[in-house]
CSV table of C-alpha atoms (C1' of nucleotides) in Angstrom, one decimal:
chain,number,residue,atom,x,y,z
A,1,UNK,CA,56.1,-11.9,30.3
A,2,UNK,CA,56.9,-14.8,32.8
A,3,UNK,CA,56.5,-18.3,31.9
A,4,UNK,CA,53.8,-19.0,33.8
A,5,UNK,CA,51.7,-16.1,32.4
A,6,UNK,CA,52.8,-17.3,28.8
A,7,UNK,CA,51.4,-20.3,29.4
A,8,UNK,CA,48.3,-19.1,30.8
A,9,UNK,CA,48.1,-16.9,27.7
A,10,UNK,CA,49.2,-19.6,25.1
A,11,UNK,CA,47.0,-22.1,26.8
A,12,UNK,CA,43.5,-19.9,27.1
A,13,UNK,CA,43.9,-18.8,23.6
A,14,UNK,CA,44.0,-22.2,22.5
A,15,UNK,CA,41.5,-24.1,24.5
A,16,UNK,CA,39.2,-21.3,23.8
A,17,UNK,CA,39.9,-21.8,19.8
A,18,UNK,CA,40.0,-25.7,19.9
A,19,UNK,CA,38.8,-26.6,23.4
A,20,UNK,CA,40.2,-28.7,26.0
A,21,UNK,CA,40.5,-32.1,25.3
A,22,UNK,CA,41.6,-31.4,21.3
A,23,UNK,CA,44.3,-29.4,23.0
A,24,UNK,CA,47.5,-31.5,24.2
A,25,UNK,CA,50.5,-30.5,26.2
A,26,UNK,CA,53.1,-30.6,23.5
A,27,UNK,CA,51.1,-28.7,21.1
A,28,UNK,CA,50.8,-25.6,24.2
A,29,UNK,CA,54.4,-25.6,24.5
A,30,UNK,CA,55.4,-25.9,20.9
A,31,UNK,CA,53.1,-22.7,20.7
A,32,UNK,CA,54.3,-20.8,23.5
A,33,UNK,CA,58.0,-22.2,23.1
A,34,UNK,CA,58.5,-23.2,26.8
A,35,UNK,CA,59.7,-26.2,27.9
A,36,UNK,CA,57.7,-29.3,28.8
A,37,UNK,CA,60.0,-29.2,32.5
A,38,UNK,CA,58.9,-25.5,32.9
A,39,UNK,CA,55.3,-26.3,32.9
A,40,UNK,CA,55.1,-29.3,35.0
A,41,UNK,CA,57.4,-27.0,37.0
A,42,UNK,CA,54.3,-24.5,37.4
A,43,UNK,CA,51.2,-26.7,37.5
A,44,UNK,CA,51.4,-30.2,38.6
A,45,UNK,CA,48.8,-31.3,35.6
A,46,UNK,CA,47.0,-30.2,32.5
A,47,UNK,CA,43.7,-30.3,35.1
A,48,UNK,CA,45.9,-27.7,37.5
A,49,UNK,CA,46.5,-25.6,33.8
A,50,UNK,CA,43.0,-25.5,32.8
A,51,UNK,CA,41.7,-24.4,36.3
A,52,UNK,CA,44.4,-21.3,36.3
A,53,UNK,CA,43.0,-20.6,32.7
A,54,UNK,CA,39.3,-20.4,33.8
A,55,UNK,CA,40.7,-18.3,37.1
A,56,UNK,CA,42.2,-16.1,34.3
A,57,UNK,CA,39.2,-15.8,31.4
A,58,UNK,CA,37.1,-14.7,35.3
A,59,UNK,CA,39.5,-12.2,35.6
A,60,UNK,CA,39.7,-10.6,32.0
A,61,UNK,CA,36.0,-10.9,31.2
A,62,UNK,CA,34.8,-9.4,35.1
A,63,UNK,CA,37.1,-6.8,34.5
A,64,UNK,CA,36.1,-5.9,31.1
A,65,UNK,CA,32.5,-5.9,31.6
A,66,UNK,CA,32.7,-4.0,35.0
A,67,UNK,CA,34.8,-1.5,33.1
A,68,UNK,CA,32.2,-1.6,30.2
A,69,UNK,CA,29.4,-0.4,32.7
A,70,UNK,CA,31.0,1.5,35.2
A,71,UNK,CA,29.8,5.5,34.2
A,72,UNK,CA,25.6,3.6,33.8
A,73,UNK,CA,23.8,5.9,36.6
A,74,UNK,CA,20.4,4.6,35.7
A,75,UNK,CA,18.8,1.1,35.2
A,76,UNK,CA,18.2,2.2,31.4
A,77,UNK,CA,21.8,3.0,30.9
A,78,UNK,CA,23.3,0.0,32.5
A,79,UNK,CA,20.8,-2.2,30.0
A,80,UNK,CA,22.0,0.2,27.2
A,81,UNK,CA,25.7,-0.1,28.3
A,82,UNK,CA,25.6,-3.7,29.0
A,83,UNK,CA,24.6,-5.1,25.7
A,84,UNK,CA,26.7,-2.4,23.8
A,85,UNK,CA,29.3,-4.7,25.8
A,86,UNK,CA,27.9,-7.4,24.1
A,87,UNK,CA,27.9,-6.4,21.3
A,88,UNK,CA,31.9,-5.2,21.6
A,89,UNK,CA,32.3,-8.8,22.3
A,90,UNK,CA,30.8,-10.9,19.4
A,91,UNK,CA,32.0,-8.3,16.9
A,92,UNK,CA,35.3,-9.0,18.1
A,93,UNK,CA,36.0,-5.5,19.3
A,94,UNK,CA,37.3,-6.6,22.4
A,95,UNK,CA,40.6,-7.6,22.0
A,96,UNK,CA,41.2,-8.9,25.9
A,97,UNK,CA,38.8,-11.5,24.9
A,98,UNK,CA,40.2,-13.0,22.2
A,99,UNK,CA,37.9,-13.9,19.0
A,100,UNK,CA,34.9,-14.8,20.0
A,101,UNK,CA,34.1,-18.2,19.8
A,102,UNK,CA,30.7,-18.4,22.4
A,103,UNK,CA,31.1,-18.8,26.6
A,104,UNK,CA,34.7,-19.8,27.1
A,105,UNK,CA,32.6,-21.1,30.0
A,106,UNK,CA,30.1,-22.6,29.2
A,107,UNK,CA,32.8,-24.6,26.2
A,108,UNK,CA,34.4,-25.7,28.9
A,109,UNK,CA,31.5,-27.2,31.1
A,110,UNK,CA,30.9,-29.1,28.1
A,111,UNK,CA,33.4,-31.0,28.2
A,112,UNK,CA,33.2,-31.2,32.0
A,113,UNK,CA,29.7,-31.6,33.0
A,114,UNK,CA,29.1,-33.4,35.8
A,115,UNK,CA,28.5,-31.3,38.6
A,116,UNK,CA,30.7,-32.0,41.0
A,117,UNK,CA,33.8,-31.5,38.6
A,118,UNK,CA,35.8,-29.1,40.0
A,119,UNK,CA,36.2,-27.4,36.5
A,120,UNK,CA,32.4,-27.1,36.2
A,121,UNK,CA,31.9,-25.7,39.6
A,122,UNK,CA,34.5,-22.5,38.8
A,123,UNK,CA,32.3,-22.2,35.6
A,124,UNK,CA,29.3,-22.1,37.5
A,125,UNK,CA,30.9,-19.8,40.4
A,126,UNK,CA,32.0,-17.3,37.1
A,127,UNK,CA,28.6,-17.0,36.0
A,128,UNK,CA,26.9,-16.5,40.2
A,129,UNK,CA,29.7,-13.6,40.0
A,130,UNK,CA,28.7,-12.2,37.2
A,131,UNK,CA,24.9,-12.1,38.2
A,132,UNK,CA,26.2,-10.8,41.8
A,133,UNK,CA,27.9,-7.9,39.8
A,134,UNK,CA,24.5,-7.4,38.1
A,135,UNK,CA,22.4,-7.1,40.8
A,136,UNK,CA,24.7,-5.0,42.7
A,137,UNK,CA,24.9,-2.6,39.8
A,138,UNK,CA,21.3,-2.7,39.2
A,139,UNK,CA,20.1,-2.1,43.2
A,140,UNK,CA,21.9,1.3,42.9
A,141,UNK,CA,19.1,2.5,41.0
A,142,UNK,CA,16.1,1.3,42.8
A,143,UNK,CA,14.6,0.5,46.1
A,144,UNK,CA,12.8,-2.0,44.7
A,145,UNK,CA,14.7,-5.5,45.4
A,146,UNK,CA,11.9,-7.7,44.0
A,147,UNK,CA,12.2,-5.4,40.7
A,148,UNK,CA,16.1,-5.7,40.6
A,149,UNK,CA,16.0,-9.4,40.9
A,150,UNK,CA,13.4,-10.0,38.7
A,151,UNK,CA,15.6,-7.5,35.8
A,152,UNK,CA,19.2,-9.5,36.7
A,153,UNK,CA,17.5,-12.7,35.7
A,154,UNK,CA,16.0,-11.1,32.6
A,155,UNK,CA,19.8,-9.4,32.0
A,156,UNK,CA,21.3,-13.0,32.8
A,157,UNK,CA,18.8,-14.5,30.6
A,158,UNK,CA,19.3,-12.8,26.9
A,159,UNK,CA,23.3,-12.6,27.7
A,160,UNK,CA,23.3,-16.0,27.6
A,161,UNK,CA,20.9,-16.4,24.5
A,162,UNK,CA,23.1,-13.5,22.5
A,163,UNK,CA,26.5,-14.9,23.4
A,164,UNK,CA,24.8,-18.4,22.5
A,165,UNK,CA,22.9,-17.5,19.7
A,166,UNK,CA,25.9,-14.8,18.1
A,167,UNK,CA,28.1,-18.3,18.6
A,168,UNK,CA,26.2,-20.8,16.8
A,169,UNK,CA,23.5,-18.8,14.6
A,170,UNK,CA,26.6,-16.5,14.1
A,171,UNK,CA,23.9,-13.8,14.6
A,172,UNK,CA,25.3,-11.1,15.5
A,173,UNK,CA,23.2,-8.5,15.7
A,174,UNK,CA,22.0,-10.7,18.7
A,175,UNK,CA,22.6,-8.1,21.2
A,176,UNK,CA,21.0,-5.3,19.9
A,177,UNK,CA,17.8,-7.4,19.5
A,178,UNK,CA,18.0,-8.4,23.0
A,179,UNK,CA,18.1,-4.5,24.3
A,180,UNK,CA,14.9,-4.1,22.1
A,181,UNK,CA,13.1,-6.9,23.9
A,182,UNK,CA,14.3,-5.2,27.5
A,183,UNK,CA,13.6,-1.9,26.7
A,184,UNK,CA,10.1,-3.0,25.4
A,185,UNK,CA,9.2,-4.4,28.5
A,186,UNK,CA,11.1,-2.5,31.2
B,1,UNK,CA,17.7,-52.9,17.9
B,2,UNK,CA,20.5,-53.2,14.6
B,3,UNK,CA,23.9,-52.2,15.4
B,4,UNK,CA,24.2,-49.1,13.5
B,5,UNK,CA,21.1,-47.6,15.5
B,6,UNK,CA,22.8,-49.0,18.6
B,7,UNK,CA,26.3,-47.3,18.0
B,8,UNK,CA,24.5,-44.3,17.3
B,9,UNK,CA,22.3,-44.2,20.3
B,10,UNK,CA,25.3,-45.3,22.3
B,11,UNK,CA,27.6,-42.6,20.7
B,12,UNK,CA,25.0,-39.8,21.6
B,13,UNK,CA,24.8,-40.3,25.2
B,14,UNK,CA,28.7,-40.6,25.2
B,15,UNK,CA,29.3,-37.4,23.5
B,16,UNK,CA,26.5,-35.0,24.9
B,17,UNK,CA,27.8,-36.7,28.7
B,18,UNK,CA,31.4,-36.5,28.2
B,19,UNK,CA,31.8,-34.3,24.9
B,20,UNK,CA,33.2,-35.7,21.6
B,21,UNK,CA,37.0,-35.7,22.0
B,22,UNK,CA,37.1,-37.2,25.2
B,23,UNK,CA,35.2,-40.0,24.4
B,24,UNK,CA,37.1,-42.4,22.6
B,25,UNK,CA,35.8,-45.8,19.6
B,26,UNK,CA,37.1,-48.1,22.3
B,27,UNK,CA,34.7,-46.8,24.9
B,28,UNK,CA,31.8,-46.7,22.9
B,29,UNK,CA,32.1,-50.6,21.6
B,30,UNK,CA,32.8,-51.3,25.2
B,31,UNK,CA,29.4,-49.8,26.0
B,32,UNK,CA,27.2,-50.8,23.2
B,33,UNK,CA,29.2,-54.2,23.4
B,34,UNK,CA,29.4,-54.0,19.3
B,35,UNK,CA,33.1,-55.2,17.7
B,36,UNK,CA,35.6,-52.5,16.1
B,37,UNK,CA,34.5,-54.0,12.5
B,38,UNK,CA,31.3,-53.5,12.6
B,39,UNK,CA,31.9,-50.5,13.5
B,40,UNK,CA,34.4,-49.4,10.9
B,41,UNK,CA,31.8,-51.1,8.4
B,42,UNK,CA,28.9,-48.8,9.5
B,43,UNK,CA,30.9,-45.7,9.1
B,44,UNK,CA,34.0,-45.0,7.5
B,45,UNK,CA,35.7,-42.8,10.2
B,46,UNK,CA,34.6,-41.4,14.0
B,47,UNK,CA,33.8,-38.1,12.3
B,48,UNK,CA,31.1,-40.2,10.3
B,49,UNK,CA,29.6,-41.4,13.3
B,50,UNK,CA,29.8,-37.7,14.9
B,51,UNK,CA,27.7,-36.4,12.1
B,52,UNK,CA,25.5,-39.3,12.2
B,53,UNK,CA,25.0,-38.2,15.8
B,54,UNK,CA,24.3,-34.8,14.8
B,55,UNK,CA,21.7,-35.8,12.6
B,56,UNK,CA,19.6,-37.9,14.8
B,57,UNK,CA,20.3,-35.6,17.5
B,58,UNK,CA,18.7,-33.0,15.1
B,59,UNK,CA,15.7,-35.5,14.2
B,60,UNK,CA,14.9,-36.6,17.8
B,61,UNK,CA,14.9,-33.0,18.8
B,62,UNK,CA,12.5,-31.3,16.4
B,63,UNK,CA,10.2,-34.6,16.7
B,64,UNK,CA,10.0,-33.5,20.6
B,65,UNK,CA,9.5,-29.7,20.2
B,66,UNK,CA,6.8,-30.4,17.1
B,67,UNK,CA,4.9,-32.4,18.8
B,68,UNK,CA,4.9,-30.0,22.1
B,69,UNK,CA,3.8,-27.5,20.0
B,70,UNK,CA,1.3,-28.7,17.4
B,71,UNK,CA,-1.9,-27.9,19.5
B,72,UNK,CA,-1.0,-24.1,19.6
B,73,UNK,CA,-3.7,-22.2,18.0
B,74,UNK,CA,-2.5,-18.4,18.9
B,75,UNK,CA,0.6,-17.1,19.2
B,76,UNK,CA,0.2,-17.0,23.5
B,77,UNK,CA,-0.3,-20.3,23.3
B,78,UNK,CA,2.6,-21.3,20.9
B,79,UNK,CA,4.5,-18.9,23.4
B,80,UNK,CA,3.5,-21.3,26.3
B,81,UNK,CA,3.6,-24.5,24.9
B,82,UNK,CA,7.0,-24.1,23.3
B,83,UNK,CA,8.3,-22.6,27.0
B,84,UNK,CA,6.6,-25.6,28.7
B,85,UNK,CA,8.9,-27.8,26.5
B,86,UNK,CA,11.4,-26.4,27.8
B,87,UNK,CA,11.1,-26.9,31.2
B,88,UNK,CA,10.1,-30.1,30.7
B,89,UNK,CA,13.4,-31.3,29.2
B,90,UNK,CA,15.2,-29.0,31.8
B,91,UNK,CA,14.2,-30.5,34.4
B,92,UNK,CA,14.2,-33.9,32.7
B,93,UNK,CA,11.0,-35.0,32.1
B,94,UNK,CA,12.2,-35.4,28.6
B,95,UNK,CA,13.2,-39.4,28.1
B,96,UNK,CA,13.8,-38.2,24.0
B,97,UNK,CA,16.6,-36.2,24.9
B,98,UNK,CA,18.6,-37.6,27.5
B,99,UNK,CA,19.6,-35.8,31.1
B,100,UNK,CA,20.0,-32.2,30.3
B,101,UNK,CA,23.4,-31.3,29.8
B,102,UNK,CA,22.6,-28.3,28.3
B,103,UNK,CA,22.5,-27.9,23.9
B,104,UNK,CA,23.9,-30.7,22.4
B,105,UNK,CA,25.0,-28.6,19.1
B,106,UNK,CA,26.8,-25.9,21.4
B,107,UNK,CA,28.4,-28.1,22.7
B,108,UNK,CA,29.3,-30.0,20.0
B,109,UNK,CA,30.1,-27.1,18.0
B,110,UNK,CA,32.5,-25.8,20.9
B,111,UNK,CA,34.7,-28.2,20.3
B,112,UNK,CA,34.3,-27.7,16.5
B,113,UNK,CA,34.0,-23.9,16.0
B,114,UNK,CA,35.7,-23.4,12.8
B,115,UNK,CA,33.1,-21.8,11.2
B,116,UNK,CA,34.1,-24.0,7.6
B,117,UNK,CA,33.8,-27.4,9.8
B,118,UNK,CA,31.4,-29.7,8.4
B,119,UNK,CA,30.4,-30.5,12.0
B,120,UNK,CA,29.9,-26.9,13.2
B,121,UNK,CA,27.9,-26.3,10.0
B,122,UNK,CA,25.4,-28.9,10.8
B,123,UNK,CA,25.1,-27.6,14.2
B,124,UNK,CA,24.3,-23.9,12.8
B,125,UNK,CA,21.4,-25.6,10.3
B,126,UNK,CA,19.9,-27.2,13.2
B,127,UNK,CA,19.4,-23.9,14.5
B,128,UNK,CA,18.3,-22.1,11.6
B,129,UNK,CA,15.8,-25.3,11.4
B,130,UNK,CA,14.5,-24.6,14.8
B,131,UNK,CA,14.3,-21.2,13.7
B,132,UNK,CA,12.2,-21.8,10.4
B,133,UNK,CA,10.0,-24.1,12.8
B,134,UNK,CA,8.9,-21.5,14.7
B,135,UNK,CA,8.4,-18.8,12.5
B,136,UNK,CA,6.5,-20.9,10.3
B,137,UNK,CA,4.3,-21.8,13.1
B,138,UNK,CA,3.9,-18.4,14.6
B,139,UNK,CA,3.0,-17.0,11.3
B,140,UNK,CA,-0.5,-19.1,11.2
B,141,UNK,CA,-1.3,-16.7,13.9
B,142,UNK,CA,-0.7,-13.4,12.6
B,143,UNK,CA,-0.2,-11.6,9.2
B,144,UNK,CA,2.2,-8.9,10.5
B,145,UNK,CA,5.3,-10.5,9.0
B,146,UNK,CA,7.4,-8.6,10.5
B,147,UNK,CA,6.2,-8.8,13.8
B,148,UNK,CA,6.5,-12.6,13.0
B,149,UNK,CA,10.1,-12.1,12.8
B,150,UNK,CA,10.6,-10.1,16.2
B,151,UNK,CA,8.5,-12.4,17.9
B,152,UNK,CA,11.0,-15.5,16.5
B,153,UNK,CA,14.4,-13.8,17.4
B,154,UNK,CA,12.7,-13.1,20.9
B,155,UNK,CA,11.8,-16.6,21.2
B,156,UNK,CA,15.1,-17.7,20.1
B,157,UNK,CA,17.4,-15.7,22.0
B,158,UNK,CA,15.4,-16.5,24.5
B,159,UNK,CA,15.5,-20.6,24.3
B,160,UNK,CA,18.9,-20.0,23.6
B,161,UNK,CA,19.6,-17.9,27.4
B,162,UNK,CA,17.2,-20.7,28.8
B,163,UNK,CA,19.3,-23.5,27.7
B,164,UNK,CA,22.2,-22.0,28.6
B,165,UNK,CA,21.5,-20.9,32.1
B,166,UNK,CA,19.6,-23.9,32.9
B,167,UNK,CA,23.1,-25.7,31.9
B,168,UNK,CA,26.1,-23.7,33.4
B,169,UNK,CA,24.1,-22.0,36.1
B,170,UNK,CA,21.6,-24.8,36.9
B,171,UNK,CA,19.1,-22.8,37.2
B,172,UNK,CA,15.6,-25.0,36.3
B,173,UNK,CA,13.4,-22.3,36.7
B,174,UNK,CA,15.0,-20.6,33.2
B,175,UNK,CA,12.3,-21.7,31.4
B,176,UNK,CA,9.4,-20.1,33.3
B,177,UNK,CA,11.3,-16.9,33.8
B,178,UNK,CA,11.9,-16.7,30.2
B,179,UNK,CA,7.9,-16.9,29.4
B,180,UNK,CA,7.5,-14.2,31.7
B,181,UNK,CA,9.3,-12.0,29.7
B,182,UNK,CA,7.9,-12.9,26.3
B,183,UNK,CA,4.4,-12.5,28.4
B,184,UNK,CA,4.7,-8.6,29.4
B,185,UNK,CA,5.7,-7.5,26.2
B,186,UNK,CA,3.8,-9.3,23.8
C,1,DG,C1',22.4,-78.4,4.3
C,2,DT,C1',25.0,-74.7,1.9
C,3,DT,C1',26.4,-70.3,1.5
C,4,DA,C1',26.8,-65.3,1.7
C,5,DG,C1',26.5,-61.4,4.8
C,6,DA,C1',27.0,-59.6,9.1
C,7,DG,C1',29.0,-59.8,13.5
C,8,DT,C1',32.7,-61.1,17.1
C,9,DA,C1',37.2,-61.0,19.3
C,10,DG,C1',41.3,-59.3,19.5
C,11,DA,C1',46.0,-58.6,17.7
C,12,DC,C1',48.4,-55.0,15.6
C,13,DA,C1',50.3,-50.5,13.5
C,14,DA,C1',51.3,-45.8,13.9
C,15,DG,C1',50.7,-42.0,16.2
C,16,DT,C1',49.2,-39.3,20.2
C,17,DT,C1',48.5,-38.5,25.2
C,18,DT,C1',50.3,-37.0,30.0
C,19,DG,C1',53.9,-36.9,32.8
C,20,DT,C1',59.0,-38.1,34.4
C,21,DA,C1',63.9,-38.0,34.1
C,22,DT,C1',68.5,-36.6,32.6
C,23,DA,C1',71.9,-33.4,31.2
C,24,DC,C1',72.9,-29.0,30.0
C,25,DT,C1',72.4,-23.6,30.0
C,26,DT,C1',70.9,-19.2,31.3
C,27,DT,C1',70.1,-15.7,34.7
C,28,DG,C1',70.0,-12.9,38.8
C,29,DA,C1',71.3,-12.1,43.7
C,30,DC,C1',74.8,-11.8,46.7
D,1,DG,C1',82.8,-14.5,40.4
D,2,DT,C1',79.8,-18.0,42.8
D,3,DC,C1',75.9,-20.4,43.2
D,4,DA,C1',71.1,-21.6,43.3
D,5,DA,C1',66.9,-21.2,40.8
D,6,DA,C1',64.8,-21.4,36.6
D,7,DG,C1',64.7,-22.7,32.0
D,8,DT,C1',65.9,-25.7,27.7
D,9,DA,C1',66.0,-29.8,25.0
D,10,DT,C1',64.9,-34.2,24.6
D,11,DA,C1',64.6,-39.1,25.6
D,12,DC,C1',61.5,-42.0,27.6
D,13,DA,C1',57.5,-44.7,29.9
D,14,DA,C1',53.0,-46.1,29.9
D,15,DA,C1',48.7,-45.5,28.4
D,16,DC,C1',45.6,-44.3,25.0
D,17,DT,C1',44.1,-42.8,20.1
D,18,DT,C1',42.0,-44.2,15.4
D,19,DG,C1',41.9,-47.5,12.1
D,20,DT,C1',43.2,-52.2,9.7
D,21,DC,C1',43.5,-56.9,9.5
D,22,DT,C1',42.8,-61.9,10.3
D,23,DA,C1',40.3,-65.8,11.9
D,24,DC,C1',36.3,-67.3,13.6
D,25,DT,C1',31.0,-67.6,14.4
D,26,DC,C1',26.3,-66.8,13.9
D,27,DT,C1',22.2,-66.3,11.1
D,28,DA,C1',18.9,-66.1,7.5
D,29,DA,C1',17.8,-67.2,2.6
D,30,DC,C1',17.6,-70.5,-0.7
DNA sequence: GTTAGAGTAGACAAGTTTGTATACTTTGAC
DNA sequence: GTCAAAGTATACAAACTTGTCTACTCTAAC
């Protein structure tokens, strides 16, 4: 693997464990075993890092969960396939992921918060994408765009709570209970 | 006001704008305008004052969603009330809890999410508090327990996605969407 | 008026932070 | 084999971190 990579990978990992601001420079290349000069050599600040790691946690988790629900050729069997995905996730079955610890995203926004942070706007642009994949998926299935938006925002709406509520009620069945409500109501 | 009260008021709006680890003692006694002693004699170490945070985070919050509540006399209108909250905090028309930054214990616990730290433990029994809240209330209303219990990890997951996506995806209309749901398949 | 408790102001210690600079080594293309 | 690019190791600067300490001041009770 290249440096820069390595450090993407060291770096993710590690934010995502301990988040941002707990995690410095030295203790990243003490961890990856690259050299302070190398780094600086591929990202001109820790701010340049962190942006390349939330450009890479996009790529893994759009590609895992498009990969997740790619064979769903009905509404009902994205829902089912989608929060089986979920579920993958917070029982740590997915190991491109990492061990879950919540929304790397929405970790990150924490810390940087005010809206017109760069960092917070590529968090908020991940999550538009990820509703854009939904609705595209779902308006396969139906004629009916009133129907398909109104079913994205319910989709986009328990994600959130499971991932939220498997992080910090440690609930993890969350997902599961969440298709239940959906298929109730659908 | 005494100066504990005012470090800790100060502190909270610090931490849940900024996070904890990026805001530093030096920057809260510049705020509250209070001296590093006094301080350091109110609470033996910032980690004290983080879980003093926590706890009157904890107390300011249920104080706002019991009282939004309290005049529910069916389980619709506990569903509606508690909803209303809600949006009213979302869209800040909640002086209690500050301007919305999302869930101050996710956030919190993001940057603590080792599930043995004594911060990220308090965060998870503010949740399970919340949780008892509400199925204490809703189970004046019915004597299906167990439908009692569905109904509570429906209204959680759901508060929980609300939050979230009001946060990292700004989207104020969460909470409205989110009683929608609850409303076709109750 | 005296006195104890609480607060102020700020210097200081020891360690950490990001980022730069220097001197040396490895590696791959030609 | 040469040479440039990339990497290593590490010292260093400047700022910042938490927490301690000293000397002074304010305030309220008696």
């Amino acid at each position: 693997m290249d440096k820069k990579s390595l450090l993407i990978e060291t770096s993710l990992k590690l934010f995502y464990q301990d988040g941002i601001h707990a995690v410095g420079i030295n203790h990243i290349l003490a961890t990856s075993g690259v050299a302070k000069k190398t780094l600086y050599n591929h990202f001109e600040t820790k701010e340049a890092l962190i942006q390349a790691c939330v450009i890479e946690r996009d790529k893994r988790f759009m590609n895992w969960l498009s990969q997740a629900c790619q064979h769903a050729h009905s509404t009902s069997q994205f829902i089912e396939f989608f929060f089986n995905a979920l579920d993958d996730w917070i029982n740590n079955r997915v190991q491109a992921l990492g061990e879950f610890r919540g929304c790397f995203f929405v970790n990150t926004s924490a810390e940087y918060s005010d809206l017109d942070n760069p960092i917070f706007q590529q968090c908020l642009q991940h999550k538009l994408k990820v509703k854009t994949y939904i609705e595209n998926s779902l308006s396969a299935f139906t004629n009916d765009i009133g129907e398909c938006q109104q079913l994205t925002d319910q989709l986009i709406l328990l994600k959130e709570g499971v991932i939220n509520s498997a992080f910090i009620m440690q609930d993890k069945q969350a997902a599961l209970k969440a298709m239940k409500i959906l298929k109730l109501s659908v």
